[in-house]
PDB file of C-alpha atoms in Angstrom:
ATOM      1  CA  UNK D   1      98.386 112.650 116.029  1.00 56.00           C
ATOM      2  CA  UNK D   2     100.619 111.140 113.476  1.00 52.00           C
ATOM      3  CA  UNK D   3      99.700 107.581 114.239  1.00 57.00           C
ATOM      4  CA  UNK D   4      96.098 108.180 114.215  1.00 55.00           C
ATOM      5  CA  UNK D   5      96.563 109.202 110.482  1.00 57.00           C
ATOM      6  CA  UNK D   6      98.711 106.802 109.520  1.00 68.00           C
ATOM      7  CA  UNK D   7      96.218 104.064 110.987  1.00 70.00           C
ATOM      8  CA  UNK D   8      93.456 105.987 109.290  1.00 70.00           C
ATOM      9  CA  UNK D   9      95.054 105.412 105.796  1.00 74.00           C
ATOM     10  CA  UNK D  10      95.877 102.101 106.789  1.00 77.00           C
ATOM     11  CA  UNK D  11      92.562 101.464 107.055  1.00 74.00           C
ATOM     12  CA  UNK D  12      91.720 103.237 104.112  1.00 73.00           C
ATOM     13  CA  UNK D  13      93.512 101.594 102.089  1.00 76.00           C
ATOM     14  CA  UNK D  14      92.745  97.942 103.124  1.00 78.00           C
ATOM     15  CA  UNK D  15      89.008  98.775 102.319  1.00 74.00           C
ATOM     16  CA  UNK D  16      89.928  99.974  98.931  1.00 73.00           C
ATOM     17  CA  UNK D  17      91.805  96.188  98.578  1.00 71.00           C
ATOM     18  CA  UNK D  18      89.038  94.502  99.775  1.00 68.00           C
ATOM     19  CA  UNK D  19      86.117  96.101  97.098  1.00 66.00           C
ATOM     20  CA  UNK D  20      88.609  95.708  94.417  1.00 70.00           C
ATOM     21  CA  UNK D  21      89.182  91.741  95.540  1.00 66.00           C
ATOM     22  CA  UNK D  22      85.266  91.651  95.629  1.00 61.00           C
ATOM     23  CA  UNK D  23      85.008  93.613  92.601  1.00 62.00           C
ATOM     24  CA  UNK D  24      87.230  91.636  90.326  1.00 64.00           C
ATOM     25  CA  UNK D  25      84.800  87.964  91.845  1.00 63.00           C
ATOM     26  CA  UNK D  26      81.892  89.348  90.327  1.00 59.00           C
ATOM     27  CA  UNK D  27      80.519  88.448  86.958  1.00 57.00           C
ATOM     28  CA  UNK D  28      80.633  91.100  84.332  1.00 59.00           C
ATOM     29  CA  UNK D  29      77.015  92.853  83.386  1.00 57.00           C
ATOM     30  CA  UNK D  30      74.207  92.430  81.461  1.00 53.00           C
ATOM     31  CA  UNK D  31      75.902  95.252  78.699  1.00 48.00           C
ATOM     32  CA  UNK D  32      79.015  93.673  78.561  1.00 51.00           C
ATOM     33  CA  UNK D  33      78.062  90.347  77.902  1.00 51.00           C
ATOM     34  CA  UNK D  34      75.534  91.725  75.803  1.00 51.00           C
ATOM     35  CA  UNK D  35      78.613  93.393  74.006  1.00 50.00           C
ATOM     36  CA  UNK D  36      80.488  90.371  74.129  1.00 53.00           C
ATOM     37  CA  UNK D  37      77.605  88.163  72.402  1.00 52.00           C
ATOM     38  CA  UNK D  38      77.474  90.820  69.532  1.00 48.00           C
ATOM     39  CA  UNK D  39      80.872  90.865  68.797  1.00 51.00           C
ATOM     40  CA  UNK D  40      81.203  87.022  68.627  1.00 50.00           C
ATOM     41  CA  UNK D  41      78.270  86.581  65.855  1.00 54.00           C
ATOM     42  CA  UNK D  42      79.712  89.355  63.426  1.00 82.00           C
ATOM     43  CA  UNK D  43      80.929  88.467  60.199  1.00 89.00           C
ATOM     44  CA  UNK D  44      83.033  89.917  57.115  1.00 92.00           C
ATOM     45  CA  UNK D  45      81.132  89.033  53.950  1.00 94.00           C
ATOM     46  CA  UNK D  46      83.640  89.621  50.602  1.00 94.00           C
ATOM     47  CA  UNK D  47      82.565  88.649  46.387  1.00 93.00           C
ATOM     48  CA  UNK D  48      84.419  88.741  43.539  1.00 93.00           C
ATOM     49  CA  UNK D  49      85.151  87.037  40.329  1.00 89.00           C
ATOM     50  CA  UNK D  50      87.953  85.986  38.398  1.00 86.00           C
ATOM     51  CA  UNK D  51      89.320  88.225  35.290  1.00 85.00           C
ATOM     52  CA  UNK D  52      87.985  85.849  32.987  1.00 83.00           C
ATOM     53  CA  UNK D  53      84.477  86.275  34.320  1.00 82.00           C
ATOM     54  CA  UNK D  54      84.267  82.539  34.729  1.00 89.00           C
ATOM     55  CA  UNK D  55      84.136  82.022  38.233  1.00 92.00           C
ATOM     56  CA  UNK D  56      82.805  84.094  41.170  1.00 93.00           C
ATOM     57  CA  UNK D  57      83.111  83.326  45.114  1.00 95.00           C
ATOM     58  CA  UNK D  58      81.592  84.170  48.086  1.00 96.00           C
ATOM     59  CA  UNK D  59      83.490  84.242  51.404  1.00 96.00           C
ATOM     60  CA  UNK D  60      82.211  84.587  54.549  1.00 96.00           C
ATOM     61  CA  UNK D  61      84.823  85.027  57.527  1.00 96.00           C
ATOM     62  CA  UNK D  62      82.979  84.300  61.072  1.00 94.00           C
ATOM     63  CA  UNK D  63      83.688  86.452  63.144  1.00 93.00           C
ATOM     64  CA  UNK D  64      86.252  88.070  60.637  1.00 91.00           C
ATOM     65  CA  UNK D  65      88.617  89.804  63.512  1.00 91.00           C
ATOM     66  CA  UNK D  66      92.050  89.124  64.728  1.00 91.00           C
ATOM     67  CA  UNK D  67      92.731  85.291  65.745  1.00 90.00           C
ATOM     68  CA  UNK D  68      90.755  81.867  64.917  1.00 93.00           C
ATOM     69  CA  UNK D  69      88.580  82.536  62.231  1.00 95.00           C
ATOM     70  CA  UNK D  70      85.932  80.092  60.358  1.00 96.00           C
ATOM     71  CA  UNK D  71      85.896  80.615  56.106  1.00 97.00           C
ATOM     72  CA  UNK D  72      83.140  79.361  54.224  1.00 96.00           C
ATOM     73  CA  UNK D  73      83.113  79.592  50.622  1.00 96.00           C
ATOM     74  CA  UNK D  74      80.608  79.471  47.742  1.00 95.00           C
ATOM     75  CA  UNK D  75      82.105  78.747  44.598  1.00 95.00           C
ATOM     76  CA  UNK D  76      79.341  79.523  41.379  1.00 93.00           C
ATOM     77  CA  UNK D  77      79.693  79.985  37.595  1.00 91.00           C
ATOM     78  CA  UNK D  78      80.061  83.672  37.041  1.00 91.00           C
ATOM     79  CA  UNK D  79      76.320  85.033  37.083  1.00 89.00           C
ATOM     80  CA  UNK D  80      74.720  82.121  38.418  1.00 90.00           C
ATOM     81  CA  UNK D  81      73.791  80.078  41.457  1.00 88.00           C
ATOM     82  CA  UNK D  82      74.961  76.958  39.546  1.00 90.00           C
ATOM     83  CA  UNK D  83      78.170  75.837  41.595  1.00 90.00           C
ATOM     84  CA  UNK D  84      81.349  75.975  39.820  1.00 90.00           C
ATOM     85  CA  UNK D  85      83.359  72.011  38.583  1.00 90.00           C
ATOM     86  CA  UNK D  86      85.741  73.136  41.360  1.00 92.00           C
ATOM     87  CA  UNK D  87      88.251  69.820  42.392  1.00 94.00           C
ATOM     88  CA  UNK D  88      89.459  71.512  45.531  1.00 95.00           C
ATOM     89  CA  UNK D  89      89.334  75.522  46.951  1.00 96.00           C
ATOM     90  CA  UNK D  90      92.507  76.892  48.965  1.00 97.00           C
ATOM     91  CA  UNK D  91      92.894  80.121  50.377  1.00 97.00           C
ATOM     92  CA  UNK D  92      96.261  82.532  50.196  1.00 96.00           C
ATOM     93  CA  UNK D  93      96.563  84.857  52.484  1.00 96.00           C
ATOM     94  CA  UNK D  94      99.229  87.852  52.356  1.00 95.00           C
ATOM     95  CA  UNK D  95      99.168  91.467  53.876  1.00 92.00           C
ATOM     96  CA  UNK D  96     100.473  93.973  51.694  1.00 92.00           C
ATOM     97  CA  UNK D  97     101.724  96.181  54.783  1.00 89.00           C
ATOM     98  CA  UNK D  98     104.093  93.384  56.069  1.00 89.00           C
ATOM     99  CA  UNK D  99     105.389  91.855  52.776  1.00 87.00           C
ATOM    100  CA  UNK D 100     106.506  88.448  53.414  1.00 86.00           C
ATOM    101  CA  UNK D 101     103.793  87.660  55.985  1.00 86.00           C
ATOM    102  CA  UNK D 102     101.360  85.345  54.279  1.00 89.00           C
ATOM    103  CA  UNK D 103     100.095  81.773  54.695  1.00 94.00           C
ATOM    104  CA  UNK D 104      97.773  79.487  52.894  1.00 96.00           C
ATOM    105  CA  UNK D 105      94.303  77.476  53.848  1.00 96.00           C
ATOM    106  CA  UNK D 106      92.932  74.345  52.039  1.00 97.00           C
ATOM    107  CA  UNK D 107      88.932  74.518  52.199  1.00 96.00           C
ATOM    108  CA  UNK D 108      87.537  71.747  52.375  1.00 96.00           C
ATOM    109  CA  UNK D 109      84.006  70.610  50.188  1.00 95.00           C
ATOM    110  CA  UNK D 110      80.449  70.055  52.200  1.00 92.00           C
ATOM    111  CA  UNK D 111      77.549  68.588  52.179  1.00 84.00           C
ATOM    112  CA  UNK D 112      75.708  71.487  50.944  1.00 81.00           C
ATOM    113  CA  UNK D 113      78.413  72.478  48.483  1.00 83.00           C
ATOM    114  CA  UNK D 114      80.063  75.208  50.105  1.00 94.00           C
ATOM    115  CA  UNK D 115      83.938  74.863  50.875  1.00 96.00           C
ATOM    116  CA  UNK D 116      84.932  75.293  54.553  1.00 96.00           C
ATOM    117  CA  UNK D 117      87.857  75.716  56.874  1.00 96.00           C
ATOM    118  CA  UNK D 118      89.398  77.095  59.858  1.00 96.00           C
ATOM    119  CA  UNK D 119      92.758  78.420  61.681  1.00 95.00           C
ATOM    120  CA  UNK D 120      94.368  81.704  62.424  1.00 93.00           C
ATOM    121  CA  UNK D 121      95.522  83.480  58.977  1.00 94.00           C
ATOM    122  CA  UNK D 122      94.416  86.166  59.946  1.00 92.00           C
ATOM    123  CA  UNK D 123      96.549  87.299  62.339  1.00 88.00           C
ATOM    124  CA  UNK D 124      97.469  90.493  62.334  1.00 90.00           C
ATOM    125  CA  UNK D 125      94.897  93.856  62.049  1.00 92.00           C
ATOM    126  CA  UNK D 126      94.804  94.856  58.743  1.00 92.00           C
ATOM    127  CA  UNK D 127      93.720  94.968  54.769  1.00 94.00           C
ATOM    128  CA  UNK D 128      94.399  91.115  53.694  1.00 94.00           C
ATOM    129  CA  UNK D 129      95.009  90.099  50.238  1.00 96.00           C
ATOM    130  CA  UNK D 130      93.274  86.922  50.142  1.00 96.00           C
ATOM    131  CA  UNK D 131      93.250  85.115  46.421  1.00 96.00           C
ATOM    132  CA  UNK D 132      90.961  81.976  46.409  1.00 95.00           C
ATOM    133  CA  UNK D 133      92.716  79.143  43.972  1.00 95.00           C
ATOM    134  CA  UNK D 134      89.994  77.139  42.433  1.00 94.00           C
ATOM    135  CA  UNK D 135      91.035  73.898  40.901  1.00 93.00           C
ATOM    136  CA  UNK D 136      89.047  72.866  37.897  1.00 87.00           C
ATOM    137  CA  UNK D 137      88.873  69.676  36.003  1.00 86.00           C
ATOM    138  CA  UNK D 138      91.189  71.448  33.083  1.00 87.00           C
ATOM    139  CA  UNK D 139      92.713  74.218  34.707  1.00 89.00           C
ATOM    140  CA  UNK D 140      92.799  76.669  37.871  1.00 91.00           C
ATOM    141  CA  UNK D 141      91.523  80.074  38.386  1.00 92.00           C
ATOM    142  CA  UNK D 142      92.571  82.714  40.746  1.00 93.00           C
ATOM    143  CA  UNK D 143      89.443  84.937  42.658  1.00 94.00           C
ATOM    144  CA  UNK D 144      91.588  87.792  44.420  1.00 95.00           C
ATOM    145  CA  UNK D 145      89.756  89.239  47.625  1.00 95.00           C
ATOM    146  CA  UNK D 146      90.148  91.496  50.209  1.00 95.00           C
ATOM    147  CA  UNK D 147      89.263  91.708  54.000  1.00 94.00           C
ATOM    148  CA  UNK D 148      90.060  94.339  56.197  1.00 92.00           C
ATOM    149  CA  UNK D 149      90.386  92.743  59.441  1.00 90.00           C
ATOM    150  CA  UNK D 150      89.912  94.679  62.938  1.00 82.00           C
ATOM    151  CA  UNK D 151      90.500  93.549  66.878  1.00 74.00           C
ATOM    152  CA  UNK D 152      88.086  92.046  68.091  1.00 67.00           C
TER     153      UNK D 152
END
């Protein structure tokens, strides 16, 4: 009687191999992908201005989670759509939590006047201190921002 049971789970378990190899071949459904596809086109949207009220920015993190991340910034005269003289727009990134952790970004300028750049500062979940250093033709101005970043 013994070896019929022991066969039994034999056989038991060598079907419950074989769904999980099939299982793991097939593609995954129409909610996760679904899931998937609305996770990759979210965004973190974050304004501010500098202390002078000279300056305000715009920055739009795509898709604004954990990893490679796209920045686009919009650079105006305080109170206006009228872009700001910038010379050049770079990002610093720090995370209060884990002092010592930061890194920097260097936007660069487009077509349509926006500054843009990519990479992976933001790599670690968290709040982000994120100051944008504009360069103008006399002087610089700081625009600090924050961005609370999640997994994705």
């Amino acid at each position: 009687k013994f070896r019929w049971v022991s066969r039994g789970e034999i056989v038991v378990a060598a079907g419950v191999f074989g769904a999980t190899a099939v299982l793991t071949g097939l593609a995954p459904s129409a909610f996760t992908a679904a899931a998937g596809k609305a996770a990759a086109s979210q965004r973190v949207v974050v304004s501010a201005g500098d202390y002078a009220s000279s300056v305000a920015v715009r920055l739009t993190v795509s898709p604004g989670n954990v990893g490679r991340n796209v920045f686009v910034a919009r650079v105006n005269r305080y109170g206006t759509s009228e872009p700001a003289p910038a010379r050049s727009v770079e990002l610093a990134f720090s995370l209060p939590a884990h002092p010592g952790l930061g890194s920097s970004l260097v936007l660069r300028r487009t077509a349509g006047g926006s500054w843009t750049g990519a990479g992976l500062q933001l790599s670690i979940v968290g709040d982000w201190r994120v100051e944008a250093v504009i360069a103008e033709p006399a002087n610089a101005v700081v625009v600090p921002l924050t961005i609370r970043v999640g997994s994705p």
